[in-house]
Amino acid sequence: MIASLPASVFSNVRPFIIDLNLIATNKCTQNCPMCNSALQYQANSTTITLEEFQRFVRMLRPYHVATCSISGGEPTLVPDMPKMLEFVVEHFPFGVSILSNLYGNSGRIRRVMESALRNNVTICVSFDGFGEIADKLRDARHVSERVTENIEAINEMRKELASSSILTLHTVISDMNLHQLPDILAFSKEMGWTHTIAPINHFYYLPSEKWIPKLSYSRELVQACNFLLKQPHLSQLHSFIREIPNYARNRASKLCPYLSRVLKTFKLFLEPNGDISLCDRVPIGSLLETPLSSMFNGPKYEERLQTFSECQGCWLSCFVEPFLAIKTENLVRLDFLNRIPK
């Protein structure tokens, strides 16, 4: 899709920032083998405070960031998270989402989720299967049972609060849980939640000794993707789902937003200490020391782009779907976001 666009589209349009991914904490209640969250911060248990986040938002105001995704680690572990959700919705005009595993202390989780629901924040929950499969994939005990209890509690709270929050389950598929996919989708449908899917991604920067599930190309995988395309509550582009089998056999196109003219600043990660990074969590600078616009012209940023040009590519919806969805005429409509100060 992106290759069919004229070169002038990319040479004449300044990059824009759609999503700020706040890493609210590097602590987590699970230890998922496929997670890249703590790549550069495995020994750093920092957690952001409301005051720090407010300061960062003020510093980012000139860049007109459209949306904010709050993740971790596990964001419900952040003591200030309920107040942060009240604050953040006023500053990102196209929406806020919180990504959680809903695993751990139920009282803590439900306090945060109540605030999310009151403020109509989108809630996205990781759910990779049932029973022993889920426990192994999440390296925790009784995962599906405990998460299900919190999902049901969120549904009740949503009714009581008359919230318009979008509720989504997200599943990372691998050879281990592929056979459970019909039951997983049936569960989200029963709960009344939308669903998103991603294949397991073997990030080139993960330690080689780390155990990671795999996704093999197979007849079962093709059938699973065909099944997904028939699910009315699947909230994704069909073109993304159709290419998962090709990704599994290393035949999918490499669609990296960071290597494009228009999407190169599409998604940025903000660490609790103010560091800004791209997908690999290697800082290109700190908001406390360097203006964001200067980071995009600095050597660390160029080093990351060179590294990305040599990687094998991923198939994650937050990076790939923008390429699949973008249309030439939409670039003009996005011009109001192209105001990165020089």
PDB file of C-alpha atoms in Angstrom, residues 30-313:
ATOM      1  CA  GLN A  30       3.929 -11.024  35.214  1.00  0.00           C
ATOM      2  CA  ASN A  31       7.094 -12.053  33.391  1.00  0.00           C
ATOM      3  CA  CYS A  32       6.000 -12.709  29.810  1.00  0.00           C
ATOM      4  CA  PRO A  33       8.801 -14.207  27.689  1.00  0.00           C
ATOM      5  CA  MET A  34       7.726 -12.307  24.566  1.00  0.00           C
ATOM      6  CA  CYS A  35       7.605  -8.856  26.218  1.00  0.00           C
ATOM      7  CA  ASN A  36      10.149  -6.217  25.236  1.00  0.00           C
ATOM      8  CA  SER A  37       9.009  -3.706  27.833  1.00  0.00           C
ATOM      9  CA  ALA A  38      12.058  -3.833  30.089  1.00  0.00           C
ATOM     10  CA  LEU A  39      14.755  -4.083  27.425  1.00  0.00           C
ATOM     11  CA  GLN A  40      16.786  -1.122  28.542  1.00  0.00           C
ATOM     12  CA  TYR A  41      15.426  -0.839  32.075  1.00  0.00           C
ATOM     13  CA  GLN A  42      15.556  -4.331  33.557  1.00  0.00           C
ATOM     14  CA  ALA A  43      17.274  -3.057  36.704  1.00  0.00           C
ATOM     15  CA  ASN A  44      15.266   0.155  36.821  1.00  0.00           C
ATOM     16  CA  SER A  45      12.055  -0.011  38.853  1.00  0.00           C
ATOM     17  CA  THR A  46      11.177   3.665  38.441  1.00  0.00           C
ATOM     18  CA  THR A  47       7.507   4.680  38.522  1.00  0.00           C
ATOM     19  CA  ILE A  48       6.186   7.994  37.267  1.00  0.00           C
ATOM     20  CA  THR A  49       4.320  10.383  39.566  1.00  0.00           C
ATOM     21  CA  LEU A  50       1.411  12.661  38.699  1.00  0.00           C
ATOM     22  CA  GLU A  51       3.596  15.760  39.056  1.00  0.00           C
ATOM     23  CA  GLU A  52       6.272  14.345  36.747  1.00  0.00           C
ATOM     24  CA  PHE A  53       3.745  13.367  34.136  1.00  0.00           C
ATOM     25  CA  GLN A  54       2.088  16.786  34.261  1.00  0.00           C
ATOM     26  CA  ARG A  55       5.481  18.365  33.680  1.00  0.00           C
ATOM     27  CA  PHE A  56       6.180  16.147  30.658  1.00  0.00           C
ATOM     28  CA  VAL A  57       2.756  16.872  29.144  1.00  0.00           C
ATOM     29  CA  ARG A  58       3.394  20.624  29.446  1.00  0.00           C
ATOM     30  CA  MET A  59       6.739  20.174  27.674  1.00  0.00           C
ATOM     31  CA  LEU A  60       5.080  18.203  24.857  1.00  0.00           C
ATOM     32  CA  ARG A  61       2.178  20.623  24.349  1.00  0.00           C
ATOM     33  CA  PRO A  62       3.797  22.437  21.357  1.00  0.00           C
ATOM     34  CA  TYR A  63       3.975  19.160  19.451  1.00  0.00           C
ATOM     35  CA  HIS A  64       0.200  18.592  19.290  1.00  0.00           C
ATOM     36  CA  VAL A  65       0.336  14.886  20.171  1.00  0.00           C
ATOM     37  CA  ALA A  66      -3.003  13.304  19.242  1.00  0.00           C
ATOM     38  CA  THR A  67      -3.312  10.255  21.523  1.00  0.00           C
ATOM     39  CA  CYS A  68      -1.716   8.750  24.605  1.00  0.00           C
ATOM     40  CA  SER A  69      -1.271   5.051  25.389  1.00  0.00           C
ATOM     41  CA  ILE A  70      -0.425   4.228  28.990  1.00  0.00           C
ATOM     42  CA  SER A  71       1.447   0.977  29.515  1.00  0.00           C
ATOM     43  CA  GLY A  72       4.343  -0.504  31.454  1.00  0.00           C
ATOM     44  CA  GLY A  73       5.227  -2.861  33.011  1.00  0.00           C
ATOM     45  CA  GLU A  74       1.827  -2.921  34.611  1.00  0.00           C
ATOM     46  CA  PRO A  75       0.337   0.598  34.862  1.00  0.00           C
ATOM     47  CA  THR A  76      -2.113  -0.282  37.653  1.00  0.00           C
ATOM     48  CA  LEU A  77       0.947  -0.542  39.934  1.00  0.00           C
ATOM     49  CA  VAL A  78       1.393   3.244  39.702  1.00  0.00           C
ATOM     50  CA  PRO A  79      -0.045   4.818  42.890  1.00  0.00           C
ATOM     51  CA  ASP A  80      -1.009   8.047  41.091  1.00  0.00           C
ATOM     52  CA  MET A  81      -2.672   6.302  38.130  1.00  0.00           C
ATOM     53  CA  PRO A  82      -6.318   7.124  39.045  1.00  0.00           C
ATOM     54  CA  LYS A  83      -5.464  10.841  39.238  1.00  0.00           C
ATOM     55  CA  MET A  84      -3.271  10.618  36.143  1.00  0.00           C
ATOM     56  CA  LEU A  85      -6.217   9.285  34.137  1.00  0.00           C
ATOM     57  CA  GLU A  86      -8.340  12.218  35.260  1.00  0.00           C
ATOM     58  CA  PHE A  87      -5.620  14.599  34.119  1.00  0.00           C
ATOM     59  CA  VAL A  88      -4.545  12.998  30.850  1.00  0.00           C
ATOM     60  CA  VAL A  89      -7.908  12.955  29.068  1.00  0.00           C
ATOM     61  CA  GLU A  90      -7.933  16.756  28.912  1.00  0.00           C
ATOM     62  CA  HIS A  91      -4.672  16.901  26.971  1.00  0.00           C
ATOM     63  CA  PHE A  92      -4.917  14.329  24.148  1.00  0.00           C
ATOM     64  CA  PRO A  93      -7.832  15.245  21.874  1.00  0.00           C
ATOM     65  CA  PHE A  94      -8.095  11.935  20.021  1.00  0.00           C
ATOM     66  CA  GLY A  95      -8.228   9.673  23.036  1.00  0.00           C
ATOM     67  CA  VAL A  96      -6.367   7.887  25.813  1.00  0.00           C
ATOM     68  CA  SER A  97      -5.934   4.172  26.341  1.00  0.00           C
ATOM     69  CA  ILE A  98      -4.535   2.083  29.180  1.00  0.00           C
ATOM     70  CA  LEU A  99      -2.970  -1.330  28.562  1.00  0.00           C
ATOM     71  CA  SER A 100      -3.155  -3.758  31.478  1.00  0.00           C
ATOM     72  CA  ASN A 101      -2.820  -7.456  32.244  1.00  0.00           C
ATOM     73  CA  LEU A 102      -5.513  -7.160  34.988  1.00  0.00           C
ATOM     74  CA  TYR A 103      -3.426  -9.535  37.111  1.00  0.00           C
ATOM     75  CA  GLY A 104      -2.613  -8.971  40.769  1.00  0.00           C
ATOM     76  CA  ASN A 105      -4.341  -7.228  43.628  1.00  0.00           C
ATOM     77  CA  SER A 106      -7.973  -6.821  42.575  1.00  0.00           C
ATOM     78  CA  GLY A 107      -8.590  -3.792  44.783  1.00  0.00           C
ATOM     79  CA  ARG A 108      -5.695  -1.911  43.192  1.00  0.00           C
ATOM     80  CA  ILE A 109      -6.713  -2.922  39.679  1.00  0.00           C
ATOM     81  CA  ARG A 110     -10.354  -1.963  40.137  1.00  0.00           C
ATOM     82  CA  ARG A 111      -9.527   1.471  41.565  1.00  0.00           C
ATOM     83  CA  VAL A 112      -7.567   2.258  38.424  1.00  0.00           C
ATOM     84  CA  MET A 113     -10.177   0.777  36.107  1.00  0.00           C
ATOM     85  CA  GLU A 114     -12.967   2.728  37.794  1.00  0.00           C
ATOM     86  CA  SER A 115     -11.057   5.934  37.059  1.00  0.00           C
ATOM     87  CA  ALA A 116     -10.543   4.806  33.458  1.00  0.00           C
ATOM     88  CA  LEU A 117     -14.255   4.126  33.070  1.00  0.00           C
ATOM     89  CA  ARG A 118     -15.288   7.421  34.688  1.00  0.00           C
ATOM     90  CA  ASN A 119     -13.072   9.260  32.197  1.00  0.00           C
ATOM     91  CA  ASN A 120     -14.085   7.151  29.180  1.00  0.00           C
ATOM     92  CA  VAL A 121     -10.541   5.887  28.682  1.00  0.00           C
ATOM     93  CA  THR A 122     -10.110   2.918  26.340  1.00  0.00           C
ATOM     94  CA  ILE A 123      -9.118  -0.223  28.262  1.00  0.00           C
ATOM     95  CA  CYS A 124      -7.021  -2.849  26.492  1.00  0.00           C
ATOM     96  CA  VAL A 125      -6.346  -6.113  28.337  1.00  0.00           C
ATOM     97  CA  SER A 126      -3.821  -8.824  27.472  1.00  0.00           C
ATOM     98  CA  PHE A 127      -5.456 -12.251  27.295  1.00  0.00           C
ATOM     99  CA  ASP A 128      -3.457 -15.071  25.711  1.00  0.00           C
ATOM    100  CA  GLY A 129      -5.438 -18.160  26.665  1.00  0.00           C
ATOM    101  CA  PHE A 130      -6.794 -20.420  29.348  1.00  0.00           C
ATOM    102  CA  GLY A 131      -5.384 -22.711  32.021  1.00  0.00           C
ATOM    103  CA  GLU A 132      -1.795 -23.911  31.899  1.00  0.00           C
ATOM    104  CA  ILE A 133      -1.221 -22.332  28.482  1.00  0.00           C
ATOM    105  CA  ALA A 134      -1.957 -18.859  29.817  1.00  0.00           C
ATOM    106  CA  ASP A 135       0.148 -19.483  32.921  1.00  0.00           C
ATOM    107  CA  LYS A 136       3.195 -20.477  30.860  1.00  0.00           C
ATOM    108  CA  LEU A 137       2.826 -17.629  28.375  1.00  0.00           C
ATOM    109  CA  ARG A 138       2.501 -15.117  31.216  1.00  0.00           C
ATOM    110  CA  ASP A 139       4.840 -16.866  33.684  1.00  0.00           C
ATOM    111  CA  ALA A 140       2.253 -16.529  36.459  1.00  0.00           C
ATOM    112  CA  ARG A 141      -0.330 -18.698  38.225  1.00  0.00           C
ATOM    113  CA  HIS A 142      -4.094 -18.946  37.632  1.00  0.00           C
ATOM    114  CA  VAL A 143      -3.914 -16.165  35.065  1.00  0.00           C
ATOM    115  CA  SER A 144      -7.120 -16.721  33.101  1.00  0.00           C
ATOM    116  CA  GLU A 145      -9.227 -17.225  36.234  1.00  0.00           C
ATOM    117  CA  ARG A 146      -8.012 -14.057  37.944  1.00  0.00           C
ATOM    118  CA  VAL A 147      -8.181 -11.933  34.806  1.00  0.00           C
ATOM    119  CA  THR A 148     -11.698 -13.173  34.041  1.00  0.00           C
ATOM    120  CA  GLU A 149     -12.874 -12.056  37.483  1.00  0.00           C
ATOM    121  CA  ASN A 150     -11.548  -8.556  36.860  1.00  0.00           C
ATOM    122  CA  ILE A 151     -13.042  -8.424  33.359  1.00  0.00           C
ATOM    123  CA  GLU A 152     -16.452  -9.264  34.785  1.00  0.00           C
ATOM    124  CA  ALA A 153     -15.994  -6.577  37.465  1.00  0.00           C
ATOM    125  CA  ILE A 154     -15.130  -4.008  34.789  1.00  0.00           C
ATOM    126  CA  ASN A 155     -18.284  -4.906  32.875  1.00  0.00           C
ATOM    127  CA  GLU A 156     -20.373  -4.303  35.982  1.00  0.00           C
ATOM    128  CA  MET A 157     -18.663  -0.987  36.708  1.00  0.00           C
ATOM    129  CA  ARG A 158     -19.113   0.123  33.117  1.00  0.00           C
ATOM    130  CA  LYS A 159     -22.874  -0.400  33.394  1.00  0.00           C
ATOM    131  CA  GLU A 160     -23.110   1.358  36.746  1.00  0.00           C
ATOM    132  CA  LEU A 161     -21.106   4.353  35.523  1.00  0.00           C
ATOM    133  CA  ALA A 162     -22.754   4.489  32.084  1.00  0.00           C
ATOM    134  CA  SER A 163     -19.227   4.703  30.693  1.00  0.00           C
ATOM    135  CA  SER A 164     -18.467   4.923  26.982  1.00  0.00           C
ATOM    136  CA  SER A 165     -15.008   3.374  27.384  1.00  0.00           C
ATOM    137  CA  ILE A 166     -14.037   0.990  24.600  1.00  0.00           C
ATOM    138  CA  LEU A 167     -13.086  -2.412  26.052  1.00  0.00           C
ATOM    139  CA  THR A 168     -10.675  -4.615  24.096  1.00  0.00           C
ATOM    140  CA  LEU A 169      -8.969  -7.952  24.666  1.00  0.00           C
ATOM    141  CA  HIS A 170      -5.614  -8.419  22.965  1.00  0.00           C
ATOM    142  CA  THR A 171      -4.100 -11.817  22.193  1.00  0.00           C
ATOM    143  CA  VAL A 172      -0.563 -12.615  21.098  1.00  0.00           C
ATOM    144  CA  ILE A 173      -0.821 -15.822  19.088  1.00  0.00           C
ATOM    145  CA  SER A 174       1.845 -18.519  18.944  1.00  0.00           C
ATOM    146  CA  ASP A 175       2.037 -22.250  18.359  1.00  0.00           C
ATOM    147  CA  MET A 176       1.198 -22.698  22.040  1.00  0.00           C
ATOM    148  CA  ASN A 177      -2.221 -21.033  22.061  1.00  0.00           C
ATOM    149  CA  LEU A 178      -3.329 -21.244  18.425  1.00  0.00           C
ATOM    150  CA  HIS A 179      -5.706 -24.136  19.177  1.00  0.00           C
ATOM    151  CA  GLN A 180      -7.395 -22.012  21.874  1.00  0.00           C
ATOM    152  CA  LEU A 181      -8.126 -19.110  19.537  1.00  0.00           C
ATOM    153  CA  PRO A 182     -11.823 -20.019  18.907  1.00  0.00           C
ATOM    154  CA  ASP A 183     -12.439 -20.223  22.663  1.00  0.00           C
ATOM    155  CA  ILE A 184     -10.562 -16.955  23.295  1.00  0.00           C
ATOM    156  CA  LEU A 185     -12.641 -15.117  20.670  1.00  0.00           C
ATOM    157  CA  ALA A 186     -15.833 -16.692  21.991  1.00  0.00           C
ATOM    158  CA  PHE A 187     -14.921 -15.426  25.450  1.00  0.00           C
ATOM    159  CA  SER A 188     -14.386 -11.814  24.340  1.00  0.00           C
ATOM    160  CA  LYS A 189     -17.638 -11.934  22.369  1.00  0.00           C
ATOM    161  CA  GLU A 190     -19.512 -13.237  25.407  1.00  0.00           C
ATOM    162  CA  MET A 191     -18.020 -10.460  27.537  1.00  0.00           C
ATOM    163  CA  GLY A 192     -19.044  -7.877  24.939  1.00  0.00           C
ATOM    164  CA  TRP A 193     -15.464  -6.755  24.281  1.00  0.00           C
ATOM    165  CA  THR A 194     -13.782  -6.079  20.953  1.00  0.00           C
ATOM    166  CA  HIS A 195     -10.679  -8.091  20.113  1.00  0.00           C
ATOM    167  CA  THR A 196      -7.258  -7.517  18.568  1.00  0.00           C
ATOM    168  CA  ILE A 197      -4.569  -9.996  17.562  1.00  0.00           C
ATOM    169  CA  ALA A 198      -0.823  -9.937  17.010  1.00  0.00           C
ATOM    170  CA  PRO A 199       1.576 -12.719  16.095  1.00  0.00           C
ATOM    171  CA  ILE A 200       4.462 -13.437  18.419  1.00  0.00           C
ATOM    172  CA  ASN A 201       7.327 -11.190  17.300  1.00  0.00           C
ATOM    173  CA  HIS A 202      10.935 -12.274  17.699  1.00  0.00           C
ATOM    174  CA  PHE A 203      12.534  -8.904  18.274  1.00  0.00           C
ATOM    175  CA  TYR A 204      16.082  -8.747  16.966  1.00  0.00           C
ATOM    176  CA  TYR A 205      17.234  -6.961  20.108  1.00  0.00           C
ATOM    177  CA  LEU A 206      15.983  -9.568  22.609  1.00  0.00           C
ATOM    178  CA  PRO A 207      18.676 -11.665  24.352  1.00  0.00           C
ATOM    179  CA  SER A 208      19.230 -14.898  22.415  1.00  0.00           C
ATOM    180  CA  GLU A 209      19.110 -17.008  25.576  1.00  0.00           C
ATOM    181  CA  LYS A 210      15.603 -15.834  26.462  1.00  0.00           C
ATOM    182  CA  TRP A 211      12.857 -18.418  25.924  1.00  0.00           C
ATOM    183  CA  ILE A 212      10.278 -17.080  23.509  1.00  0.00           C
ATOM    184  CA  PRO A 213       7.267 -18.866  21.993  1.00  0.00           C
ATOM    185  CA  LYS A 214       7.257 -19.208  18.222  1.00  0.00           C
ATOM    186  CA  LEU A 215       4.655 -19.061  15.498  1.00  0.00           C
ATOM    187  CA  SER A 216       5.140 -21.517  12.654  1.00  0.00           C
ATOM    188  CA  TYR A 217       3.591 -21.311   9.228  1.00  0.00           C
ATOM    189  CA  SER A 218       1.023 -24.091   9.002  1.00  0.00           C
ATOM    190  CA  ARG A 219      -2.360 -25.026   7.614  1.00  0.00           C
ATOM    191  CA  GLU A 220      -3.738 -24.466  11.126  1.00  0.00           C
ATOM    192  CA  LEU A 221      -2.419 -20.891  11.147  1.00  0.00           C
ATOM    193  CA  VAL A 222      -4.020 -20.109   7.796  1.00  0.00           C
ATOM    194  CA  GLN A 223      -7.319 -21.568   9.020  1.00  0.00           C
ATOM    195  CA  ALA A 224      -7.054 -19.555  12.233  1.00  0.00           C
ATOM    196  CA  CYS A 225      -6.584 -16.309  10.297  1.00  0.00           C
ATOM    197  CA  ASN A 226      -9.531 -17.136   8.042  1.00  0.00           C
ATOM    198  CA  PHE A 227     -11.558 -17.746  11.191  1.00  0.00           C
ATOM    199  CA  LEU A 228     -10.505 -14.367  12.600  1.00  0.00           C
ATOM    200  CA  LEU A 229     -11.660 -12.573   9.463  1.00  0.00           C
ATOM    201  CA  LYS A 230     -15.194 -13.823  10.096  1.00  0.00           C
ATOM    202  CA  GLN A 231     -15.390 -12.453  13.641  1.00  0.00           C
ATOM    203  CA  PRO A 232     -17.552  -9.295  13.775  1.00  0.00           C
ATOM    204  CA  HIS A 233     -15.953  -8.078  17.007  1.00  0.00           C
ATOM    205  CA  LEU A 234     -12.391  -8.221  15.623  1.00  0.00           C
ATOM    206  CA  SER A 235     -11.277  -4.591  15.655  1.00  0.00           C
ATOM    207  CA  GLN A 236      -8.467  -4.652  13.084  1.00  0.00           C
ATOM    208  CA  LEU A 237      -7.771  -4.273   9.404  1.00  0.00           C
ATOM    209  CA  HIS A 238      -8.343  -7.511   7.539  1.00  0.00           C
ATOM    210  CA  SER A 239      -5.193  -6.836   5.533  1.00  0.00           C
ATOM    211  CA  PHE A 240      -3.183  -7.044   8.758  1.00  0.00           C
ATOM    212  CA  ILE A 241      -4.692 -10.422   9.682  1.00  0.00           C
ATOM    213  CA  ARG A 242      -4.285 -11.852   6.168  1.00  0.00           C
ATOM    214  CA  GLU A 243      -0.539 -11.227   6.237  1.00  0.00           C
ATOM    215  CA  ILE A 244       0.141 -13.027   9.535  1.00  0.00           C
ATOM    216  CA  PRO A 245       0.847 -16.381   7.807  1.00  0.00           C
ATOM    217  CA  ASN A 246       3.302 -14.631   5.491  1.00  0.00           C
ATOM    218  CA  TYR A 247       4.993 -13.057   8.497  1.00  0.00           C
ATOM    219  CA  ALA A 248       5.293 -16.503  10.092  1.00  0.00           C
ATOM    220  CA  ARG A 249       7.289 -17.718   7.085  1.00  0.00           C
ATOM    221  CA  ASN A 250       9.305 -14.492   6.720  1.00  0.00           C
ATOM    222  CA  ARG A 251       7.530 -13.344   3.556  1.00  0.00           C
ATOM    223  CA  ALA A 252       5.665 -10.291   4.834  1.00  0.00           C
ATOM    224  CA  SER A 253       6.722  -6.843   3.675  1.00  0.00           C
ATOM    225  CA  LYS A 254       8.819  -4.806   6.074  1.00  0.00           C
ATOM    226  CA  LEU A 255       6.592  -1.850   6.990  1.00  0.00           C
ATOM    227  CA  CYS A 256       8.504   0.272   9.485  1.00  0.00           C
ATOM    228  CA  PRO A 257       7.014   3.700  10.248  1.00  0.00           C
ATOM    229  CA  TYR A 258      10.347   4.968  11.555  1.00  0.00           C
ATOM    230  CA  LEU A 259      11.909   4.533   8.109  1.00  0.00           C
ATOM    231  CA  SER A 260       9.221   6.554   6.310  1.00  0.00           C
ATOM    232  CA  ARG A 261       9.058  10.291   5.704  1.00  0.00           C
ATOM    233  CA  VAL A 262       5.553  10.803   7.085  1.00  0.00           C
ATOM    234  CA  LEU A 263       5.276   8.207   9.854  1.00  0.00           C
ATOM    235  CA  LYS A 264       8.787   8.363  11.308  1.00  0.00           C
ATOM    236  CA  THR A 265       7.594  10.031  14.517  1.00  0.00           C
ATOM    237  CA  PHE A 266       4.214   8.302  14.531  1.00  0.00           C
ATOM    238  CA  LYS A 267       4.748   6.575  17.913  1.00  0.00           C
ATOM    239  CA  LEU A 268       7.153   7.669  20.643  1.00  0.00           C
ATOM    240  CA  PHE A 269       7.847   6.070  24.018  1.00  0.00           C
ATOM    241  CA  LEU A 270       8.225   8.172  27.164  1.00  0.00           C
ATOM    242  CA  GLU A 271      10.008   6.590  30.125  1.00  0.00           C
ATOM    243  CA  PRO A 272       9.321   7.569  33.768  1.00  0.00           C
ATOM    244  CA  ASN A 273      12.634   9.445  33.879  1.00  0.00           C
ATOM    245  CA  GLY A 274      11.834  11.564  30.806  1.00  0.00           C
ATOM    246  CA  ASP A 275      13.748   9.533  28.218  1.00  0.00           C
ATOM    247  CA  ILE A 276      12.266   9.413  24.721  1.00  0.00           C
ATOM    248  CA  SER A 277      12.756   6.285  22.635  1.00  0.00           C
ATOM    249  CA  LEU A 278      11.426   4.431  19.627  1.00  0.00           C
ATOM    250  CA  CYS A 279      10.356   0.769  19.539  1.00  0.00           C
ATOM    251  CA  ASP A 280      13.628  -0.654  20.889  1.00  0.00           C
ATOM    252  CA  ARG A 281      13.552   1.458  24.059  1.00  0.00           C
ATOM    253  CA  VAL A 282      17.038   2.890  23.388  1.00  0.00           C
ATOM    254  CA  PRO A 283      16.847   6.587  24.395  1.00  0.00           C
ATOM    255  CA  ILE A 284      17.369   9.196  21.704  1.00  0.00           C
ATOM    256  CA  GLY A 285      17.340  11.918  24.359  1.00  0.00           C
ATOM    257  CA  SER A 286      15.681  13.179  27.523  1.00  0.00           C
ATOM    258  CA  LEU A 287      12.865  15.712  27.685  1.00  0.00           C
ATOM    259  CA  LEU A 288      14.577  17.142  30.741  1.00  0.00           C
ATOM    260  CA  GLU A 289      17.661  17.993  28.703  1.00  0.00           C
ATOM    261  CA  THR A 290      16.779  18.283  25.000  1.00  0.00           C
ATOM    262  CA  PRO A 291      13.768  19.621  23.062  1.00  0.00           C
ATOM    263  CA  LEU A 292      11.979  16.896  21.150  1.00  0.00           C
ATOM    264  CA  SER A 293      12.588  18.659  17.838  1.00  0.00           C
ATOM    265  CA  SER A 294      16.355  18.621  18.510  1.00  0.00           C
ATOM    266  CA  MET A 295      16.288  14.883  19.222  1.00  0.00           C
ATOM    267  CA  PHE A 296      14.961  14.268  15.691  1.00  0.00           C
ATOM    268  CA  ASN A 297      18.029  16.011  14.289  1.00  0.00           C
ATOM    269  CA  GLY A 298      20.535  14.391  16.623  1.00  0.00           C
ATOM    270  CA  PRO A 299      23.044  11.562  16.142  1.00  0.00           C
ATOM    271  CA  LYS A 300      21.268   9.126  18.488  1.00  0.00           C
ATOM    272  CA  TYR A 301      18.124   9.333  16.392  1.00  0.00           C
ATOM    273  CA  GLU A 302      20.078   8.700  13.212  1.00  0.00           C
ATOM    274  CA  GLU A 303      21.785   5.719  14.852  1.00  0.00           C
ATOM    275  CA  ARG A 304      18.412   4.180  15.648  1.00  0.00           C
ATOM    276  CA  LEU A 305      17.211   4.661  12.066  1.00  0.00           C
ATOM    277  CA  GLN A 306      20.318   2.909  10.773  1.00  0.00           C
ATOM    278  CA  THR A 307      19.675   0.011  13.142  1.00  0.00           C
ATOM    279  CA  PHE A 308      16.042  -0.241  12.050  1.00  0.00           C
ATOM    280  CA  SER A 309      17.064  -0.288   8.388  1.00  0.00           C
ATOM    281  CA  GLU A 310      18.984  -3.493   9.107  1.00  0.00           C
ATOM    282  CA  CYS A 311      16.356  -5.285  11.230  1.00  0.00           C
ATOM    283  CA  GLN A 312      14.082  -8.003   9.839  1.00  0.00           C
ATOM    284  CA  GLY A 313      10.911  -6.097  10.616  1.00  0.00           C
TER     285      GLY A 313
END
